[in-house]
Short mmCIF file of C-alpha atoms and ligand atoms in Angstrom, two decimals:
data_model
loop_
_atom_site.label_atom_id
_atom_site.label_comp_id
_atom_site.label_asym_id
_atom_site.label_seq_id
_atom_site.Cartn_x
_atom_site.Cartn_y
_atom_site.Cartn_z
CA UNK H 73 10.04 -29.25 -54.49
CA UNK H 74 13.26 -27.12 -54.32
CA UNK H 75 16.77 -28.90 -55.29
CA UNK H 76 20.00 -27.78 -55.41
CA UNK H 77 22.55 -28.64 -58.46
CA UNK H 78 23.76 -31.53 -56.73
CA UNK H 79 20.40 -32.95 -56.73
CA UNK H 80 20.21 -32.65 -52.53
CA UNK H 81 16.67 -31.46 -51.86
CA UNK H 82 16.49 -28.45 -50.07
CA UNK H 83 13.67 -27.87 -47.68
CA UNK H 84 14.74 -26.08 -44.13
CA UNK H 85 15.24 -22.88 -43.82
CA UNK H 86 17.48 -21.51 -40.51
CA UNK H 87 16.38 -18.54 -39.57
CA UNK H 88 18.60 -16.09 -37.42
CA UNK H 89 16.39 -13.07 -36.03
CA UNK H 90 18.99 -11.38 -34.36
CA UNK H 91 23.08 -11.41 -34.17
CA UNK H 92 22.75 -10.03 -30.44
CA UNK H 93 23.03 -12.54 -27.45
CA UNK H 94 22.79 -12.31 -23.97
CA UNK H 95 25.79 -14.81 -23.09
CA UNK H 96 29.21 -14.83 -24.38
CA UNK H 97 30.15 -18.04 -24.83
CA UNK H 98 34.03 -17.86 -25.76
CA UNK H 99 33.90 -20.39 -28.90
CA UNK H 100 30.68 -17.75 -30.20
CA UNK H 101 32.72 -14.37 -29.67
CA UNK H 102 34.60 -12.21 -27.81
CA UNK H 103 34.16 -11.14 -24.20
CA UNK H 104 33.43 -7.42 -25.48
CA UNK H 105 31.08 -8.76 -27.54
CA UNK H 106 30.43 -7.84 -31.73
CA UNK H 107 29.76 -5.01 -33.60
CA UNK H 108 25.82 -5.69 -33.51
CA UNK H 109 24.21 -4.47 -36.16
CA UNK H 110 22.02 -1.22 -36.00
CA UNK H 111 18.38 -1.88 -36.09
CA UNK H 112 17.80 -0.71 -39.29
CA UNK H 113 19.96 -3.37 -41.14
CA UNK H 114 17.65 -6.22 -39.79
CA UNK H 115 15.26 -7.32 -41.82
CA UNK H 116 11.86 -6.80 -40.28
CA UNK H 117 8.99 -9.04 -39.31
CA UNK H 118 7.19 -8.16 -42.70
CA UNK H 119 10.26 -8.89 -44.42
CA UNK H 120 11.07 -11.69 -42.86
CA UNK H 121 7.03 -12.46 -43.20
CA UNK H 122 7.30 -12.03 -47.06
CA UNK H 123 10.45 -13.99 -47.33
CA UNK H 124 9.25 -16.79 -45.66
CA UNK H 125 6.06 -16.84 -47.13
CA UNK H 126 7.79 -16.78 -50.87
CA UNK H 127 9.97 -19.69 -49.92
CA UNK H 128 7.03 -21.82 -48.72
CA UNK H 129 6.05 -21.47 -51.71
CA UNK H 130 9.14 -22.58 -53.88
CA UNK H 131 9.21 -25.59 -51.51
CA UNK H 132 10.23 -24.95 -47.97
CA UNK H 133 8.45 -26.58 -44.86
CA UNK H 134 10.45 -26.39 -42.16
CA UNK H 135 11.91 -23.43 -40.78
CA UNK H 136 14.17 -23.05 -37.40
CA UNK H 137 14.37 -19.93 -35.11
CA UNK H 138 17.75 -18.88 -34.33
CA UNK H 139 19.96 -15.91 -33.29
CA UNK H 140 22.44 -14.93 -31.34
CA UNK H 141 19.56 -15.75 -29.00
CA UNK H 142 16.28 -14.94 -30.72
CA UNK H 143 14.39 -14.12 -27.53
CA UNK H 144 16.97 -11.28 -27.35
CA UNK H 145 14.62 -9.46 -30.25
CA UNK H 146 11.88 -7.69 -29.28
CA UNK H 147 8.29 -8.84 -29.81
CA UNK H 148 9.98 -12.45 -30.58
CA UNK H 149 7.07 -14.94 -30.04
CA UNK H 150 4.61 -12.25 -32.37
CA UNK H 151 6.95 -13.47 -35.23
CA UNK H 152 7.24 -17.12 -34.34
CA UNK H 153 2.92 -16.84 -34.79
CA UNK H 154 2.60 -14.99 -38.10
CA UNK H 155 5.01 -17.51 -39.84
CA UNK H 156 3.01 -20.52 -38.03
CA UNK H 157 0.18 -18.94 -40.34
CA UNK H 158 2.20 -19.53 -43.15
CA UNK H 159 0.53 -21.54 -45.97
CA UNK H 160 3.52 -24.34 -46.51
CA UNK H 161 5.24 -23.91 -43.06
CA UNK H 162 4.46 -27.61 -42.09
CA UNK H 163 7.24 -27.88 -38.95
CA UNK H 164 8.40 -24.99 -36.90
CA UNK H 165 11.63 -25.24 -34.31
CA UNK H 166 13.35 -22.97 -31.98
CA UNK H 167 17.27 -23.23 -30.67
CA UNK H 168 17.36 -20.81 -27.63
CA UNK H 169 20.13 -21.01 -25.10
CA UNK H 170 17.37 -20.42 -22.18
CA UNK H 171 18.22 -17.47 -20.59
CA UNK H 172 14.90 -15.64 -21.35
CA UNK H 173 13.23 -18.59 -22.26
CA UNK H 174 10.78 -20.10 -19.34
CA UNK H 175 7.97 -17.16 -19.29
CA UNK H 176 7.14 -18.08 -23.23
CA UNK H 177 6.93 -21.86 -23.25
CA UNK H 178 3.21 -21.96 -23.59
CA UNK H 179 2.59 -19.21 -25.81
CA UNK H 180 5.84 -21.60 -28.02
CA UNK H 181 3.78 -24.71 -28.03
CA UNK H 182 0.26 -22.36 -28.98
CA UNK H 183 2.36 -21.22 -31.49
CA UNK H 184 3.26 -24.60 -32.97
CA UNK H 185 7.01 -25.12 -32.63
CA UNK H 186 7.39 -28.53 -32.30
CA UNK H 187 10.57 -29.36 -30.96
CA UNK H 188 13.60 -26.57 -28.79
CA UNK H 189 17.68 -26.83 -28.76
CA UNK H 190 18.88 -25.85 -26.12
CA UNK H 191 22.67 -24.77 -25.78
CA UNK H 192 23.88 -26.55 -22.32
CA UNK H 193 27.65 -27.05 -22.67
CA UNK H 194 27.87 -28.43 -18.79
CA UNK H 195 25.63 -29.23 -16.41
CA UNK H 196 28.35 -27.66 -13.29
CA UNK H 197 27.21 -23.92 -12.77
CA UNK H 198 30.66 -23.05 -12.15
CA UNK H 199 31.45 -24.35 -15.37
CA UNK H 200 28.92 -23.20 -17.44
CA UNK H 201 29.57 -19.41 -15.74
CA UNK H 202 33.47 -19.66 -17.34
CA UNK H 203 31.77 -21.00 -20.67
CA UNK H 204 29.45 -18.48 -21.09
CA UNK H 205 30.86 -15.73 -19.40
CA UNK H 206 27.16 -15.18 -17.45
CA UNK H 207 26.13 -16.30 -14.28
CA UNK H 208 22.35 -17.76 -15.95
CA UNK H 209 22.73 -21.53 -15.30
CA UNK H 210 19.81 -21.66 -12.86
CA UNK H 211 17.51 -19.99 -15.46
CA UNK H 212 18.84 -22.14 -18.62
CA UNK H 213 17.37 -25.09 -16.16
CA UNK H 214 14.59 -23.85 -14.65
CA UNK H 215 13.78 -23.65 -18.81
CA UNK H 216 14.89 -27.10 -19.39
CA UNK H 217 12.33 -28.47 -16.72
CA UNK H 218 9.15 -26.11 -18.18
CA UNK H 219 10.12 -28.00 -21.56
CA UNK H 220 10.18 -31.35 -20.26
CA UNK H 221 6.76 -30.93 -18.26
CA UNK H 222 4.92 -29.04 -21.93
CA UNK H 223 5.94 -32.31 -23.09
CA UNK H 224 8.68 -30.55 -25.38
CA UNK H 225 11.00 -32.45 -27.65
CA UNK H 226 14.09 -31.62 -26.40
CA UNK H 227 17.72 -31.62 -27.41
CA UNK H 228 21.24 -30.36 -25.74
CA UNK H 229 23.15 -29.13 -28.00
CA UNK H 230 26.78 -29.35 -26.42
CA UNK H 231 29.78 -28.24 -28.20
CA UNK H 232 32.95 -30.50 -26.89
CA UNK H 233 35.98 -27.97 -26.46
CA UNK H 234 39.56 -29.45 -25.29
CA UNK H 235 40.60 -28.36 -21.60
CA UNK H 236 37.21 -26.59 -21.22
CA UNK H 237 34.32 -29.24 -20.84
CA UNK H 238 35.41 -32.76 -21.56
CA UNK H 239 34.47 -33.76 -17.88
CA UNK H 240 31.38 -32.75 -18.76
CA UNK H 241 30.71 -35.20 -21.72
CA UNK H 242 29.66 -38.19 -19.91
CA UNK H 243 27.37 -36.34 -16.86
CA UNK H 244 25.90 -35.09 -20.00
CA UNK H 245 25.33 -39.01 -21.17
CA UNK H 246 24.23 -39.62 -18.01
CA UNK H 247 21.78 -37.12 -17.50
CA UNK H 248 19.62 -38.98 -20.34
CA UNK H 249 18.93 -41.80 -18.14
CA UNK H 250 16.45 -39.50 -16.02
CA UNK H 251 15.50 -37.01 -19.24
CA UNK H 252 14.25 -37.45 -22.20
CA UNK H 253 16.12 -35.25 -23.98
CA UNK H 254 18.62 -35.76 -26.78
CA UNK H 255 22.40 -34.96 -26.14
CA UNK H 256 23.91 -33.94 -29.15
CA UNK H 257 27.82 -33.33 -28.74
CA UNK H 258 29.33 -31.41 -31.79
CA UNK H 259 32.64 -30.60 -32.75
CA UNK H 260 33.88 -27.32 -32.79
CA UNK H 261 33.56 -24.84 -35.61
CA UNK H 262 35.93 -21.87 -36.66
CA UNK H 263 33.27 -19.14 -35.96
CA UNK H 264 34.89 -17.56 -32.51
CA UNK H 265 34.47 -13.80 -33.84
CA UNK H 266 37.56 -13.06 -33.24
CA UNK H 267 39.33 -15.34 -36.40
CA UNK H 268 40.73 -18.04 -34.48
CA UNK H 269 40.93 -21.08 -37.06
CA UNK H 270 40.76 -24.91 -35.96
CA UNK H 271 42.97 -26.50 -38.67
CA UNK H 272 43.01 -29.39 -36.56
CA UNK H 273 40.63 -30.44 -34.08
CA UNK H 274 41.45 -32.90 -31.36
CA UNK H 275 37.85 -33.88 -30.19
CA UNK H 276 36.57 -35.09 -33.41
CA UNK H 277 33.03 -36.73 -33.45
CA UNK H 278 35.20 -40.47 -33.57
CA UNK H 279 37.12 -39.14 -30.37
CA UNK H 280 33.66 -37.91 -28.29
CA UNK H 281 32.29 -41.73 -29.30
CA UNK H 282 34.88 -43.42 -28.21
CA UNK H 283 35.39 -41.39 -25.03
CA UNK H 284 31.96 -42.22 -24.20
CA UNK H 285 32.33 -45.95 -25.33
CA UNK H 286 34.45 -46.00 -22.22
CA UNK H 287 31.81 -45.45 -20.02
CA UNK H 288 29.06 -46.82 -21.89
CA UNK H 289 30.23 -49.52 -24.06
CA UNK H 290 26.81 -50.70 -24.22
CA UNK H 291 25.77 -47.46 -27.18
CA UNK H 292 23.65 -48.88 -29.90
CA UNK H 293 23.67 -47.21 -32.89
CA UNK H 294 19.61 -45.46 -33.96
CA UNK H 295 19.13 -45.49 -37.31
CA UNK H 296 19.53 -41.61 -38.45
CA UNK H 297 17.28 -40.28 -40.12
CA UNK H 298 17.88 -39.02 -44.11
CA UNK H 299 19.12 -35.25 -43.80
CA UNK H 300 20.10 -36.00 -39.80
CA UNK H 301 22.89 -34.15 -38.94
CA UNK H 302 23.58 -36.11 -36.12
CA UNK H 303 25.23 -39.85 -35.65
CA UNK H 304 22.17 -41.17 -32.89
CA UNK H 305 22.82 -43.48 -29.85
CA UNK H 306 20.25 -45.31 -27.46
CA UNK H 307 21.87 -46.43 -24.19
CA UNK H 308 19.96 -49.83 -22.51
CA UNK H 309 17.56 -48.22 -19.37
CA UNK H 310 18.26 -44.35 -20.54
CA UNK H 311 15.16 -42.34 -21.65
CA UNK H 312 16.67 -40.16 -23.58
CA UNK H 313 19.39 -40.40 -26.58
CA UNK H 314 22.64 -39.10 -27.53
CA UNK H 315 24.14 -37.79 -30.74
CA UNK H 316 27.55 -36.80 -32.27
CA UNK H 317 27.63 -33.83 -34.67
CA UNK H 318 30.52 -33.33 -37.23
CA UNK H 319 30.19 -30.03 -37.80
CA UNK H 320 34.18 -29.48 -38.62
CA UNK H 321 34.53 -32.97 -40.01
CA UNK H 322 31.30 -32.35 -42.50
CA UNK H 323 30.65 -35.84 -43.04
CA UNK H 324 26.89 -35.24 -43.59
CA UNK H 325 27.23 -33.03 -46.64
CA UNK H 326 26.11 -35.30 -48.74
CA UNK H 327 22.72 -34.94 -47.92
CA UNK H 328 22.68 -31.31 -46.72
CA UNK H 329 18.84 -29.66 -47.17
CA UNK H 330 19.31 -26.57 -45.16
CA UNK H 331 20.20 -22.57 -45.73
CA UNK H 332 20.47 -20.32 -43.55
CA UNK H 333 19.64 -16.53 -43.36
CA UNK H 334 21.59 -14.02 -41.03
CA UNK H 335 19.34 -11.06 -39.47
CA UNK H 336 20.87 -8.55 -41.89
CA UNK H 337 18.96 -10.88 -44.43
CA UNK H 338 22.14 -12.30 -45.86
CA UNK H 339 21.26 -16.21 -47.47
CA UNK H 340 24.16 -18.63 -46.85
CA UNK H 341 23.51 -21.98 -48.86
CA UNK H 342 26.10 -23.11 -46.71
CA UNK H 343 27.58 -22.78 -43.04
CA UNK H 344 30.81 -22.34 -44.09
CA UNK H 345 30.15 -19.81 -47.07
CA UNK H 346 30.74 -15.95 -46.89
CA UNK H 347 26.82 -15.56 -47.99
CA UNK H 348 25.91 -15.76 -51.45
CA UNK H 349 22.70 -13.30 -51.75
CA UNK H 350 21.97 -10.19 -50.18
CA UNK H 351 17.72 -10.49 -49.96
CA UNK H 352 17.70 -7.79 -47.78
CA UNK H 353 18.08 -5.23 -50.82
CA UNK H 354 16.48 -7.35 -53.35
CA UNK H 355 13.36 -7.42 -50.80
CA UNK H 356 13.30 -3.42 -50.65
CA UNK H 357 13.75 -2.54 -53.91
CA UNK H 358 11.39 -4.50 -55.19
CA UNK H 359 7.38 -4.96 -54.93
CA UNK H 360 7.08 -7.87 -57.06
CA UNK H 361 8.59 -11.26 -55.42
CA UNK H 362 9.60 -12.18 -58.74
CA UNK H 363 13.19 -10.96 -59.44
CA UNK H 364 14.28 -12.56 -55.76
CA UNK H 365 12.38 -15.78 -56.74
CA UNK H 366 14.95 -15.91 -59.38
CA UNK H 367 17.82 -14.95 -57.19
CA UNK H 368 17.37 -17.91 -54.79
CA UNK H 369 16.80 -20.24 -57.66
CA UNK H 370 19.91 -18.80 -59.20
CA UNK H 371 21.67 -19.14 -55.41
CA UNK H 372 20.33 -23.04 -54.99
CA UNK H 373 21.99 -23.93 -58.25
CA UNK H 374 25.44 -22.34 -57.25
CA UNK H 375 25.43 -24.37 -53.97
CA UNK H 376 29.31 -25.76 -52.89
CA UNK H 377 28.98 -29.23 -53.06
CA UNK H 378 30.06 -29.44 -48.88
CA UNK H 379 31.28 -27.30 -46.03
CA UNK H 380 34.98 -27.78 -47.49
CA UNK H 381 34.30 -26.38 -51.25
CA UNK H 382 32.37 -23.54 -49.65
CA UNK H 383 35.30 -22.76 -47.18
CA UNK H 384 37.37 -22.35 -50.58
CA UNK H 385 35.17 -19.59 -51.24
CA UNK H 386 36.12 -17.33 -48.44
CA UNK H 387 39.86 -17.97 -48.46
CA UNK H 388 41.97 -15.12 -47.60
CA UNK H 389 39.38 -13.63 -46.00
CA UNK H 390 40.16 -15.34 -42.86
CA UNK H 391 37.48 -16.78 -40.27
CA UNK H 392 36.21 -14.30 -38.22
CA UNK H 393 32.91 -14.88 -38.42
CA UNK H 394 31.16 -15.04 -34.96
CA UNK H 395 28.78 -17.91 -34.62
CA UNK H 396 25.74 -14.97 -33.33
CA UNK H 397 25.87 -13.71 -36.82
CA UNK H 398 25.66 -16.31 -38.71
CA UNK H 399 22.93 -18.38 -36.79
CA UNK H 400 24.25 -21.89 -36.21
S1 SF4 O 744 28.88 -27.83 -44.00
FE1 SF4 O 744 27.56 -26.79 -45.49
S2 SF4 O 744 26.95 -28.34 -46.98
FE2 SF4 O 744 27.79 -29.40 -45.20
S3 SF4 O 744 25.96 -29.89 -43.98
FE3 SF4 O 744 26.79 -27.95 -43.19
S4 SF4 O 744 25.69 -26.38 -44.34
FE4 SF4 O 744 25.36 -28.30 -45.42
#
């Protein structure tokens, strides 16, 4: 088993395959879009093969898809089935915003991925359209539905923006009476691409609760589970569940098991770092697995102790960071 030096065990691995989406959601990055990276910078599905396969090994089981919008790469699903092969790779999961989604639902579930985010910020098509900057609402659905009926576990992932979607927090709730799907709500984060920083944010997780306590004073509390990022909610008669996410509050630190790796093959230890390893280079200079065996190990016992220690690390350099790079 892998732990870090503040004795948090660390055994999920985030995995972005791309920094290129096909939406352009305005919190994510600017209407022009980023500078994607050239192909050649990515690290390819042997690398990413290799990697995977080495950290299995030191101690990771579960591994998450992610981008920009990993369906955006080409030959997607052929990597999602080599690392299902992967001795050690005991839970596989996807976050897709569901654009190009609905063909591949079958071959996802062959494949073994056991559970799908899906980014719906609103359920109003007009709404979404201004969001995301794309006119693909009908498709994100139609992709929501083939879920539900492969017997997917589901979950929303909605980031809560002031004077953008807050009249969409509690159709949202509601929606979980006829779906069983999970609404997770989460804060805003600082990663716009274009350097915007947050240094205060008005819809904290306590401010979604209570807005929804309004409506639905009858929440009871789930108990979360150990490394859940998420505060969980049943509502009396609803199939489905909600959840608050503090992901500019950090209040689940403490218990933190994740990294994350950027398509350039850049390991983060923590959302908010600048990234601490480049494996890219280590994996292509090297034949032997060894020396980067010892640079993660080194990496895991350097970890910031939360999201706000790690934040220290990048001072001055500013936030500008788009959320498509660094994976989620
Ligand atoms: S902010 Fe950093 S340390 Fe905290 S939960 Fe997120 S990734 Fe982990």
């Amino acid at each position: 088993m892998l732990f870090d030096n503040h004795g948090r065990k660390i055994d999920y691995v985030r995995l972005a395959v791309t920094d290129r989406c096909n939406l352009r959601c305005f919190y994510c990055m600017p209407e022009q879009g980023i500078n994607y990276l050239p192909k050649k910078d990515l690290l390819t599905f042997e690398e990413i093969e290799r990697l995977i396969t080495l950290l299995a090994s030191m101690g990771i089981s579960k591994v998450r898809f992610t981008g920009g919008e990993p369906f955006v790469r080409k030959d997607f699903m052929d990597l999602v089935f080599r690392i299902g092969k992967i001795e050690g790779v005991r839970e596989m999961h996807l976050t897709t915003n569901g654009v190009l989604t609905a063909p591949y639902v079958q071959d996802l579930k062959a494949a073994g991925i056991q559970s799908i985010n899906l980014s719906v910020d609103t359920l109003d098509r007009e709404r979404f359209k201004m969001i995301t900057r794309r006119d693909e609402f009908d498709h994100v659905m139609k992709t929501m539905d083939s879920l539900l009926e492969h017997d997917f576990k589901v979950k929303i992932n909605a980031v809560v923006m002031e004077d953008k979607n807050i009249e969409d927090i509690l159709p949202l709730v509601e929606y979980t009476k006829s779906h069983p799907v999970s609404v997770r709500f989460i804060e805003e984060m600082p990663f716009n691409g274009e350097g915007s920083h947050y240094p205060k944010l008005t819809w904290t997780y306590k401010k979604i609760l209570e807005h929804i306590l309004t409506a639905y004073p009858n929440l009871r509390k789930l108990q979360d589970e150990p490394s859940s990022t998420s505060y969980n909610y049943t509502i009396e008669g609803h199939q489905g569940n909600i959840g608050v996410i503090a992901a500019f509050s950090r209040t689940f630190c403490g218990t933190c098991n994740r990294i994350r790796i950027t398509a350039q093959g850049t390991l983060k230890t923590c959302l908010y770092d600048r990234g601490v390893l480049n494996i890219r280079d280590l994996l292509r200079s090297n034949p032997s697995d060894l020396p980067l065996r010892h640079a993660l190990l080194d990496a895991f016992r350097q970890r910031p102790k939360n999201g706000f220690e790690a934040e220290l690390t990048r001072a001055g350099a500013g936030v500008s960071e788009s959320m498509s790079t660094i994976g989620g």
